[in-house]
mmCIF file of C-alpha atoms in Angstrom:
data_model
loop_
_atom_site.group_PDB
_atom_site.id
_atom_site.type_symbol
_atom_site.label_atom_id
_atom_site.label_comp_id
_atom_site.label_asym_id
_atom_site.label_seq_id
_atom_site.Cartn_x
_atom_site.Cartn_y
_atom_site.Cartn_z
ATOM 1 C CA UNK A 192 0.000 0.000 0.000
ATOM 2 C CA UNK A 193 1.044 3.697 -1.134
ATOM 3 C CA UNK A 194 1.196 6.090 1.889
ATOM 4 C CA UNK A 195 2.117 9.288 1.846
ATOM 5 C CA UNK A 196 1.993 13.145 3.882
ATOM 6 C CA UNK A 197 1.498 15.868 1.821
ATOM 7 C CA UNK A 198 3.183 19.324 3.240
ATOM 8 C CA UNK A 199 1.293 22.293 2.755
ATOM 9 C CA UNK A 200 3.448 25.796 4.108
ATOM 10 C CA UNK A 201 0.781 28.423 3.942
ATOM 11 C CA UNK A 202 1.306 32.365 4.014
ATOM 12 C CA UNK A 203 -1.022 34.776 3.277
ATOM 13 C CA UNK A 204 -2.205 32.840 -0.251
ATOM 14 C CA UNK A 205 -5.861 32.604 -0.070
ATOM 15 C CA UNK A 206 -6.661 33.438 -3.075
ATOM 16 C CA UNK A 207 -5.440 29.383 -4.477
ATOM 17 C CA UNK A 208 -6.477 27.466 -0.552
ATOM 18 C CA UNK A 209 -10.326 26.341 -2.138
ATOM 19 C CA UNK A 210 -8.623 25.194 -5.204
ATOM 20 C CA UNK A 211 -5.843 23.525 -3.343
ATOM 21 C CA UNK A 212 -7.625 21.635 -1.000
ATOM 22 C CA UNK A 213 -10.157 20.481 -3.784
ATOM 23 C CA UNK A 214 -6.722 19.168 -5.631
ATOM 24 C CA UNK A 215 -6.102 16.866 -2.555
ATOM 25 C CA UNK A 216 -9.600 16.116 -2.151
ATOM 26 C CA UNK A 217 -9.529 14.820 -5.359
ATOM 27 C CA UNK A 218 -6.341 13.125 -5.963
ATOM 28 C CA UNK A 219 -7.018 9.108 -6.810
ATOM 29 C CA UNK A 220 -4.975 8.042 -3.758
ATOM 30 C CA UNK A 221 -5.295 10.798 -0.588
ATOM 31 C CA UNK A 222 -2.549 11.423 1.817
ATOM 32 C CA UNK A 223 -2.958 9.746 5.267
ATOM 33 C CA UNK A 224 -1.907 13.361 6.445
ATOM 34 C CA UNK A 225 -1.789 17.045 5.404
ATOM 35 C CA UNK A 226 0.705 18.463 7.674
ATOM 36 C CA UNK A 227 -0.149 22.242 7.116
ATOM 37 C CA UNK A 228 2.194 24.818 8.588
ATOM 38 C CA UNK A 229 0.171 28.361 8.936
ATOM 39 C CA UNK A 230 3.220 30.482 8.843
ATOM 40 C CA UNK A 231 2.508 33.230 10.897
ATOM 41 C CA UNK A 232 -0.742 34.153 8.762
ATOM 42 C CA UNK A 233 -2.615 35.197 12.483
ATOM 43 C CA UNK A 234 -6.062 34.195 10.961
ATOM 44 C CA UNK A 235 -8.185 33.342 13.638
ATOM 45 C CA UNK A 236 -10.482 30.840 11.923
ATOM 46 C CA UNK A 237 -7.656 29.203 9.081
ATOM 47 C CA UNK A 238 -7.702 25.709 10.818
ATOM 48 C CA UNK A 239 -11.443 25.401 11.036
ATOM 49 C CA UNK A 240 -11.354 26.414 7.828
ATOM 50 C CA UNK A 241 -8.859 23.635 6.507
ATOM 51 C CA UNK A 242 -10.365 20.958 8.841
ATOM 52 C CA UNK A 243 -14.081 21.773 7.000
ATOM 53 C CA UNK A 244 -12.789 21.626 3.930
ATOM 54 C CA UNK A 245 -10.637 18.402 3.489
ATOM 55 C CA UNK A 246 -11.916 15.061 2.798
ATOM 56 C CA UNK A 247 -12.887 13.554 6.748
ATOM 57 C CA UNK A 248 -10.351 10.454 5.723
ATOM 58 C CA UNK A 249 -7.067 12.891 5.919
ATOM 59 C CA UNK A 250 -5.412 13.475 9.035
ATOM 60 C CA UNK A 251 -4.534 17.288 9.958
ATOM 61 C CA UNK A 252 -1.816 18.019 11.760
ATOM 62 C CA UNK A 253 -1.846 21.581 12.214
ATOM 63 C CA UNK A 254 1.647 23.590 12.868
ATOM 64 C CA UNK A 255 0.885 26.944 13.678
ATOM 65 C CA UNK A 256 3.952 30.037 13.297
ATOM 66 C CA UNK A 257 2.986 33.244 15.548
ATOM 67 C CA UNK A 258 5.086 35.043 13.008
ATOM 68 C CA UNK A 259 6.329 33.886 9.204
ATOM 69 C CA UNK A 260 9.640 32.210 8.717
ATOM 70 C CA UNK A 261 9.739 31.590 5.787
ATOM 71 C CA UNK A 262 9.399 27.812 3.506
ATOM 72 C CA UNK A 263 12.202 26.869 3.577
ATOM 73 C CA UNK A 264 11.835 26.780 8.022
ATOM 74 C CA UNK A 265 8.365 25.949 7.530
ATOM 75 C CA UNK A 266 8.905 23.368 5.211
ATOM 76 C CA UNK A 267 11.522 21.638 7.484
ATOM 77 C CA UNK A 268 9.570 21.732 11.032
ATOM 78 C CA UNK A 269 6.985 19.822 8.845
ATOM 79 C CA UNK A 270 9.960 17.033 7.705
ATOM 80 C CA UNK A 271 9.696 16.543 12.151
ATOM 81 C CA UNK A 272 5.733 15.765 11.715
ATOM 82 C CA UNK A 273 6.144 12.827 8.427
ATOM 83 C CA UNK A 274 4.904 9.386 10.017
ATOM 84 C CA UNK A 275 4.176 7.872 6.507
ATOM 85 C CA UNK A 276 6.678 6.273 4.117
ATOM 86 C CA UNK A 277 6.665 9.093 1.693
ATOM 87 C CA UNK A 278 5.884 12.922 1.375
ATOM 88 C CA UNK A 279 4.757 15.028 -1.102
ATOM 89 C CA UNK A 280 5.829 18.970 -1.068
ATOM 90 C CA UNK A 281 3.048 21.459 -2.242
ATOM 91 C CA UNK A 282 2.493 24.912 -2.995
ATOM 92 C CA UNK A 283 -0.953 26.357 -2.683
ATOM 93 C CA UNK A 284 -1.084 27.575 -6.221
ATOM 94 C CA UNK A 285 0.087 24.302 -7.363
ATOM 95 C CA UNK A 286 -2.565 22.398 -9.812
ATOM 96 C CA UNK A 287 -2.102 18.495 -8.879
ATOM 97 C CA UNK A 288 -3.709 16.589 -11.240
ATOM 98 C CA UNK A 289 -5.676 13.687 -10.697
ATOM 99 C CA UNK A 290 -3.559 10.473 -10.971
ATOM 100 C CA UNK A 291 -0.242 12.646 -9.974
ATOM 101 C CA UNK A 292 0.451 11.490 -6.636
ATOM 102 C CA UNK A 293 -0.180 8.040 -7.073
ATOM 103 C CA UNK A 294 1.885 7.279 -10.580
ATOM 104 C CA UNK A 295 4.813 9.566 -8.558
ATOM 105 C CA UNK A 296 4.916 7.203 -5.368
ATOM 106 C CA UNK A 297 4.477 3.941 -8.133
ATOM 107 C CA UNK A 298 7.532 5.150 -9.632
ATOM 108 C CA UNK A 299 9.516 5.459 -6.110
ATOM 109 C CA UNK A 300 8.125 1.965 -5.180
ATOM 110 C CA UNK A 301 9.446 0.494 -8.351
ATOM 111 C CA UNK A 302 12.955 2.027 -7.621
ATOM 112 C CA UNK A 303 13.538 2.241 -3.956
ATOM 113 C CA UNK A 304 17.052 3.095 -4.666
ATOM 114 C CA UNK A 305 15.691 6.341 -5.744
ATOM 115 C CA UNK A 306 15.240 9.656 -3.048
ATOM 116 C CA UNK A 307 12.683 11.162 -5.163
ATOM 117 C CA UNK A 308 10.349 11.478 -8.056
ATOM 118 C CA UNK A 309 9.574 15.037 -9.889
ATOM 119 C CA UNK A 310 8.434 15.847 -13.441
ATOM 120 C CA UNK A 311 7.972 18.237 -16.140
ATOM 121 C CA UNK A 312 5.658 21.040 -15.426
ATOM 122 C CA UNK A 313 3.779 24.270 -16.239
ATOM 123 C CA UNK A 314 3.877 27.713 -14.273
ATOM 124 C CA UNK A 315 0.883 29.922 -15.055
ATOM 125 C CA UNK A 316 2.463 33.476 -14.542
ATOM 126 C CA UNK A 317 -0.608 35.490 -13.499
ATOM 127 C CA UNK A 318 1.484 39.116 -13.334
ATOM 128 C CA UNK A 319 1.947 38.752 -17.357
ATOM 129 C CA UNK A 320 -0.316 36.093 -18.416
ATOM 130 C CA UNK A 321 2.411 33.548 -19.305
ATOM 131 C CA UNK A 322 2.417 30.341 -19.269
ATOM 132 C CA UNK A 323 5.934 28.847 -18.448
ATOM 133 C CA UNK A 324 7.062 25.182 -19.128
ATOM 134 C CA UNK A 325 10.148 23.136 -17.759
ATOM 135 C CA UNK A 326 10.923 20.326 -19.895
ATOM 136 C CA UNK A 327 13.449 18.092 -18.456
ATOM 137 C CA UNK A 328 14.643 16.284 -21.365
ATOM 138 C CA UNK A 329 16.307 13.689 -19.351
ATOM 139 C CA UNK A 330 13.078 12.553 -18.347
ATOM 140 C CA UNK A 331 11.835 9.135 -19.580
ATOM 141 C CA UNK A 332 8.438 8.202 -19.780
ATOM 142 C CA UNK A 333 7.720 5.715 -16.730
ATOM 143 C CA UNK A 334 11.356 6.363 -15.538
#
């Protein structure tokens, strides 16, 4: 069995949170946990408003900053929180599509010699409008 905790660092970005958490709602195999990190946001009512809107079967585990550190800190007092095999890093403008989270951890269960998975993707550049694409050209299909 696939199990993974997806990391969420969250500062002052609720414009993308509904779409986010729909993402993880909807991914074909759901984390056991979200470890969310509100990084110093001060919002009285964020983790009600996480806990109502994520699928009853994931786990919270709440970290809450009084004041922002940054990702990067955020990001690693959430590493302290993983209790499942793997762990999945998101932004909360990040699109994660369907299927994504379970073909990544297939890919690391295949090749357990392997510290991670990551592929090519699309930025959507709101300021200007463009759309942004990293190919990684070493990148095999199913590899």
């Amino acid at each position: 069995m696939l199990n993974y905790d997806l990391i969420l660092p969250f500062y002052k970005d609720n414009k993308y949170l509904s779409r986010c958490l729909t993402n993880i709602n909807n991914q074909s195999l759901l984390p056991l946990n979200l470890i969310f990190i509100d990084d110093g946001n001060n919002e009285k009512n964020l983790k009600n408003k996480i806990t109502k809107n994520l699928n009853n079967k994931i786990k919270i585990i709440y970290i809450e900053k009084k004041k922002n550190e940054g990702v990067n800190n955020a990001v690693n007092d959430a590493f302290k929180k993983i209790k499942s095999e793997f762990f999945y890093i998101c932004a909360t403008d990040d699109i994660i599509h369907f299927n994504f989270t379970f073909r990544s951890l297939k890919i690391l269960s295949q090749h357990p010699t392997s510290a991670f998975v990551f592929s090519n993707i699309c930025i959507n550049n709101e300021l200007n409008n463009n759309k942004i694409k990293l190919d990684f050209s070493f990148l095999k299909k199913g590899y």
